[in-house]
Structures are given as structure tokens and as C-alpha cells.
Amino acid sequence: EDKVVQSPLSLVVHEGDTVTLNCSYEVTNFRSLLWYKQEKKAPTFLFMLTSSGIEKKSGRLSSILDKKELFSILNITATQTGDSAIYLCAGGQMNSGGYQKVTFGIGTKLQVIP
Amino acid sequence: NAGVTQTPKFQVLKTGQSMTLQCAQDMNHEYMSWYRQDPGMGLRLIHYSVGAGITDQGEVPNGYNVSRSTTEDFPLRLLSAAPSQTSVYFCATRAWENRAYGYTFGSGTRLTVV
């Protein structure tokens, strides 16, 4: 059974702290690792990772994938209250029909307090 | 360019009632999908479509029907609502970009079945 496990499930930090969110995956025919930020409504796309060891950055957020150890991390430096959200990790894979499916983790709830 | 539009945003149904959740996109994406999101369960795929006239089941299809008569629309039908279908429902499209698939989510429909 395909699964994506995120840790921690929840996290409370102070503004300015640096946080690391973890995602491990076991998906067949793995193609990509996706990170999303979900505030009040729909998830919004952060990163897509397909190659090991290549860090992707967007402002204070960065992410890296380790395809040998089957995990990814999402780092947020100098956190702000606007970073408070649920962060979702997902494994993209090809199914037997040749179509990609995505398996989501349950998310890490991050709360940044002033 | 509205992206992915879901209606309604909120709905309360009685057990046994039927209804249709609407999803429309203006990005000309071939792939569309429906997810439900429940606490502690993450996002789970209900049904998906790879183009007009083609649909397939996802992880949790029971109690739901879909059809795809046009590229733009992908409605989700609840045949006989049950309390277990109380959830937040997201429609998502997918497009190939930067050598991998990226997903765009609608804003969600919060459904309560009493």
C-alpha cells in the first residue's frame, strides 16, 4: 500500500525560528514529491521535486529530496505568522494504466506565534 | 482566468438526499480529479478523469459518481448521502510543467450530512 508519512503532526514556534518539516514516502513507481501549503481553503503549490540532492528554494522556504532514503524535508527560515498553515506532502506516481496518481500525507500543522 | 471553480462552498444534506458538486476549470487541463479531506486522513482521491469521456476510480469511490462530457466540467454526484460523506471536497486539475505534473486545487466544498 502506498503511503506518505509526515512529521511532526503539529508544531508551535516563535517568529524568527527555523523549522524543518519531514516527509517520508513509500510509493510504487515514484515520479515526484510535492509540497503544498494549506491555509483556510485550498492547498497551494510550493515545490515539486524529482531529483535527489537538488535543493529548491523560494524565499525563506526550501526543500530537498533523498530518493535513496525515501524522504524529503521542507525548511522555513525566519518564520513569520503568515507561515501558519498545514503543510502537505504528496508522492506522485505512475499507476498501471500509465496515469499519475498522487498520495497525500495528512499534513503538518504549523503555528507561528509572535 | 478563474482557474478551478467549485460550487457550492457549503452544503448541508439530509441522509439519503442526492446532490451534485460542481467543478469547472478554464485552463484547458485534460486531467481533473476529486479529493475528500478528513481530519487525520489527509487528501484521498475519489475519482479522476484524463479527458472528456474518460473517468476512473480513485482510492475511495463508493457512493460517488462522476462524468466528463466536456474538458471544462467535472461534476461529482452523491447518490444517497450518508453521514460518513461529511467532509471537505476539493477538485483539482493537473498540467505538465517543468518536466513534472503540477496540481491546481479549487477552493473546496464543505459538506455536512445530517
Short mmCIF file of C-alpha atoms in Angstrom, two decimals:
data_model
loop_
_atom_site.label_atom_id
_atom_site.label_comp_id
_atom_site.label_asym_id
_atom_site.label_seq_id
_atom_site.Cartn_x
_atom_site.Cartn_y
_atom_site.Cartn_z
CA GLU A 1 0.00 0.00 0.00
CA ASP A 2 1.31 3.42 -0.94
CA LYS A 3 1.81 5.79 1.95
CA VAL A 4 3.23 9.18 2.79
CA VAL A 5 4.05 9.95 6.41
CA GLN A 6 4.68 13.44 7.69
CA SER A 7 6.20 14.52 10.97
CA PRO A 8 5.67 16.20 13.26
CA LEU A 9 1.87 16.32 13.08
CA SER A 10 1.87 19.74 14.68
CA LEU A 11 4.41 22.32 15.65
CA VAL A 12 4.33 25.63 17.50
CA VAL A 13 7.25 28.01 17.08
CA HIS A 14 8.03 31.67 17.70
CA GLU A 15 8.51 34.19 14.95
CA GLY A 16 12.06 34.11 13.69
CA ASP A 17 12.60 30.43 14.41
CA THR A 18 13.69 27.99 11.74
CA VAL A 19 11.58 24.86 11.24
CA THR A 20 12.10 21.60 9.41
CA LEU A 21 9.15 19.51 8.30
CA ASN A 22 9.69 15.89 7.39
CA CYS A 23 8.09 13.66 4.81
CA SER A 24 8.82 10.01 4.18
CA TYR A 25 7.22 8.07 1.38
CA GLU A 26 6.67 4.58 0.15
CA VAL A 27 5.01 4.77 -3.24
CA THR A 28 5.37 2.47 -6.18
CA ASN A 29 6.58 3.89 -9.49
CA PHE A 30 7.60 7.10 -7.77
CA ARG A 31 7.90 10.15 -10.02
CA SER A 32 7.80 13.31 -7.91
CA LEU A 33 7.45 14.68 -4.39
CA LEU A 34 5.11 17.62 -3.96
CA TRP A 35 4.77 20.13 -1.14
CA TYR A 36 1.66 22.25 -0.61
CA LYS A 37 0.66 24.94 1.87
CA GLN A 38 -2.93 24.89 3.02
CA GLU A 39 -4.27 27.86 4.92
CA LYS A 40 -8.02 28.26 5.19
CA LYS A 41 -9.09 26.66 1.96
CA ALA A 42 -7.40 25.02 -0.98
CA PRO A 43 -3.83 23.74 -0.94
CA THR A 44 -1.44 25.95 -2.86
CA PHE A 45 1.61 24.57 -4.60
CA LEU A 46 5.05 25.13 -3.11
CA PHE A 47 7.55 22.73 -4.64
CA MET A 48 7.86 19.76 -6.91
CA LEU A 49 10.97 17.62 -6.50
CA THR A 50 12.03 14.93 -8.92
CA SER A 51 15.80 14.63 -8.42
CA SER A 52 17.77 13.72 -5.32
CA GLY A 53 20.03 16.24 -3.67
CA ILE A 54 18.92 19.29 -5.62
CA GLU A 55 17.57 21.94 -3.29
CA LYS A 56 14.68 24.06 -4.45
CA LYS A 57 14.26 27.48 -2.90
CA SER A 58 11.55 30.08 -2.81
CA GLY A 59 12.30 32.96 -0.50
CA ARG A 60 12.55 31.62 3.05
CA LEU A 61 11.32 28.17 2.03
CA SER A 62 13.50 25.41 0.70
CA SER A 63 13.11 21.71 0.10
CA ILE A 64 15.23 18.76 -0.83
CA LEU A 65 14.58 15.16 -1.80
CA ASP A 66 16.51 12.00 -0.95
CA LYS A 67 15.34 9.23 -3.26
CA LYS A 68 17.65 6.68 -1.68
CA GLU A 69 16.27 7.14 1.81
CA LEU A 70 12.77 7.99 0.53
CA PHE A 71 12.24 11.26 2.32
CA SER A 72 12.03 14.97 1.81
CA ILE A 73 12.32 17.95 4.11
CA LEU A 74 10.80 21.38 3.93
CA ASN A 75 12.72 24.14 5.69
CA ILE A 76 11.32 27.51 6.64
CA THR A 77 13.77 30.08 7.98
CA ALA A 78 12.94 33.26 9.89
CA THR A 79 9.34 32.13 10.31
CA GLN A 80 6.52 34.66 10.26
CA THR A 81 2.93 34.44 11.49
CA GLY A 82 1.86 34.23 7.85
CA ASP A 83 3.62 30.87 7.63
CA SER A 84 0.99 29.38 9.95
CA ALA A 85 -0.73 26.71 7.90
CA ILE A 86 -0.95 23.00 7.26
CA TYR A 87 1.88 21.78 5.06
CA LEU A 88 1.04 18.80 2.89
CA CYS A 89 3.47 16.42 1.31
CA ALA A 90 2.45 14.14 -1.55
CA GLY A 91 4.06 11.41 -3.61
CA GLY A 92 3.35 11.43 -7.33
CA GLN A 93 3.48 8.08 -9.08
CA MET A 94 2.54 6.36 -12.27
CA ASN A 95 -0.15 3.70 -11.95
CA SER A 96 -0.51 0.60 -14.08
CA GLY A 97 -2.67 2.46 -16.57
CA GLY A 98 0.09 4.96 -17.25
CA TYR A 99 -1.66 7.76 -15.41
CA GLN A 100 -0.19 9.60 -12.50
CA LYS A 101 -1.82 9.38 -9.11
CA VAL A 102 -0.90 11.33 -6.02
CA THR A 103 -0.84 10.04 -2.46
CA PHE A 104 -1.06 12.71 0.21
CA GLY A 105 0.21 12.73 3.76
CA ILE A 106 -2.09 14.03 6.48
CA GLY A 107 -0.06 17.19 6.88
CA THR A 108 1.94 19.08 9.48
CA LYS A 109 0.10 21.89 11.21
CA LEU A 110 2.49 24.76 11.84
CA GLN A 111 1.58 27.61 14.15
CA VAL A 112 3.90 30.60 14.37
CA ILE A 113 3.30 32.82 17.37
CA PRO A 114 4.54 36.40 17.69
CA ASN B 1 -8.66 33.34 -15.75
CA ALA B 2 -10.53 31.88 -12.77
CA GLY B 3 -8.55 28.62 -12.51
CA VAL B 4 -10.62 25.94 -10.77
CA THR B 5 -14.07 26.96 -9.55
CA GLN B 6 -16.11 24.84 -7.16
CA THR B 7 -19.73 25.34 -6.19
CA PRO B 8 -21.31 25.39 -3.70
CA LYS B 9 -18.88 26.41 -0.97
CA PHE B 10 -21.06 24.98 1.77
CA GLN B 11 -23.89 22.44 1.76
CA VAL B 12 -25.96 20.63 4.37
CA LEU B 13 -27.80 17.49 3.27
CA LYS B 14 -30.10 15.06 4.97
CA THR B 15 -29.23 11.39 4.91
CA GLY B 16 -30.48 9.84 1.68
CA GLN B 17 -30.57 13.04 -0.33
CA SER B 18 -28.63 13.34 -3.55
CA MET B 19 -26.70 16.29 -4.87
CA THR B 20 -24.04 17.33 -7.36
CA LEU B 21 -20.85 19.20 -6.54
CA GLN B 22 -19.75 21.30 -9.46
CA CYS B 23 -16.20 21.83 -10.68
CA ALA B 24 -15.24 23.98 -13.64
CA GLN B 25 -11.83 24.98 -15.00
CA ASP B 26 -10.74 27.41 -17.66
CA MET B 27 -7.14 26.26 -18.08
CA ASN B 28 -7.86 23.60 -20.70
CA HIS B 29 -6.31 20.92 -18.50
CA GLU B 30 -7.10 17.39 -19.59
CA TYR B 31 -6.77 15.89 -16.12
CA MET B 32 -9.30 16.62 -13.39
CA SER B 33 -9.86 14.91 -10.07
CA TRP B 34 -11.90 14.94 -6.88
CA TYR B 35 -10.47 14.57 -3.39
CA ARG B 36 -12.02 14.49 0.02
CA GLN B 37 -10.17 15.75 3.06
CA ASP B 38 -10.96 14.44 6.52
CA PRO B 39 -9.17 15.12 9.82
CA GLY B 40 -6.31 12.68 10.33
CA MET B 41 -6.82 11.13 6.90
CA GLY B 42 -5.24 13.59 4.51
CA LEU B 43 -6.47 14.10 0.97
CA ARG B 44 -7.93 10.96 -0.61
CA LEU B 45 -8.69 10.56 -4.29
CA ILE B 46 -12.32 9.79 -5.12
CA HIS B 47 -12.43 9.81 -8.95
CA TYR B 48 -10.36 11.25 -11.71
CA SER B 49 -10.59 11.92 -15.43
CA VAL B 50 -7.85 12.13 -18.04
CA GLY B 51 -10.06 13.77 -20.65
CA ALA B 52 -13.60 14.23 -21.87
CA GLY B 53 -15.43 10.92 -21.84
CA ILE B 54 -12.84 9.14 -19.69
CA THR B 55 -13.17 8.63 -15.95
CA ASP B 56 -11.71 6.19 -13.44
CA GLN B 57 -11.98 5.36 -9.78
CA GLY B 58 -9.60 6.56 -7.16
CA GLU B 59 -8.98 5.40 -3.62
CA VAL B 60 -12.48 5.97 -2.15
CA PRO B 61 -15.06 5.90 -4.99
CA ASN B 62 -18.00 4.22 -3.26
CA GLY B 63 -21.10 6.40 -3.02
CA TYR B 64 -19.93 8.83 -5.70
CA ASN B 65 -20.41 9.10 -9.44
CA VAL B 66 -18.66 11.31 -11.97
CA SER B 67 -18.94 12.12 -15.64
CA ARG B 68 -16.85 14.21 -18.01
CA SER B 69 -18.77 15.41 -21.02
CA THR B 70 -16.58 18.48 -21.59
CA THR B 71 -12.98 19.43 -20.85
CA GLU B 72 -14.16 22.26 -18.60
CA ASP B 73 -16.55 20.49 -16.23
CA PHE B 74 -16.19 17.55 -13.87
CA PRO B 75 -19.21 17.21 -11.56
CA LEU B 76 -19.25 14.87 -8.57
CA ARG B 77 -22.58 13.28 -7.70
CA LEU B 78 -23.56 11.88 -4.33
CA LEU B 79 -26.23 9.31 -5.00
CA SER B 80 -27.65 8.87 -1.48
CA ALA B 81 -25.81 10.98 1.08
CA ALA B 82 -24.57 9.35 4.28
CA PRO B 83 -23.07 10.95 7.41
CA SER B 84 -19.76 9.28 6.50
CA GLN B 85 -19.61 11.58 3.49
CA THR B 86 -19.36 14.64 5.69
CA SER B 87 -16.08 16.11 4.51
CA VAL B 88 -14.39 18.88 2.61
CA TYR B 89 -14.24 18.15 -1.10
CA PHE B 90 -11.59 19.51 -3.42
CA CYS B 91 -11.49 19.46 -7.18
CA ALA B 92 -8.02 19.59 -8.74
CA THR B 93 -6.61 19.80 -12.24
CA ARG B 94 -3.19 18.80 -13.38
CA ALA B 95 -0.82 20.09 -16.01
CA TRP B 96 2.61 19.09 -17.24
CA GLU B 97 5.10 21.81 -16.44
CA ASN B 98 8.84 21.92 -15.74
CA ARG B 99 9.15 18.23 -16.61
CA ALA B 100 6.63 17.13 -13.98
CA TYR B 101 2.98 17.40 -13.09
CA GLY B 102 1.62 20.32 -11.09
CA TYR B 103 -1.78 20.39 -9.45
CA THR B 104 -4.20 23.29 -9.08
CA PHE B 105 -6.93 23.00 -6.45
CA GLY B 106 -10.33 24.63 -6.22
CA SER B 107 -11.35 26.38 -3.01
CA GLY B 108 -13.33 23.42 -1.71
CA THR B 109 -16.88 22.47 -0.78
CA ARG B 110 -17.66 21.81 2.87
CA LEU B 111 -20.41 19.19 3.00
CA THR B 112 -22.28 18.16 6.12
CA VAL B 113 -24.67 15.21 6.05
CA VAL B 114 -27.07 15.02 8.97
#
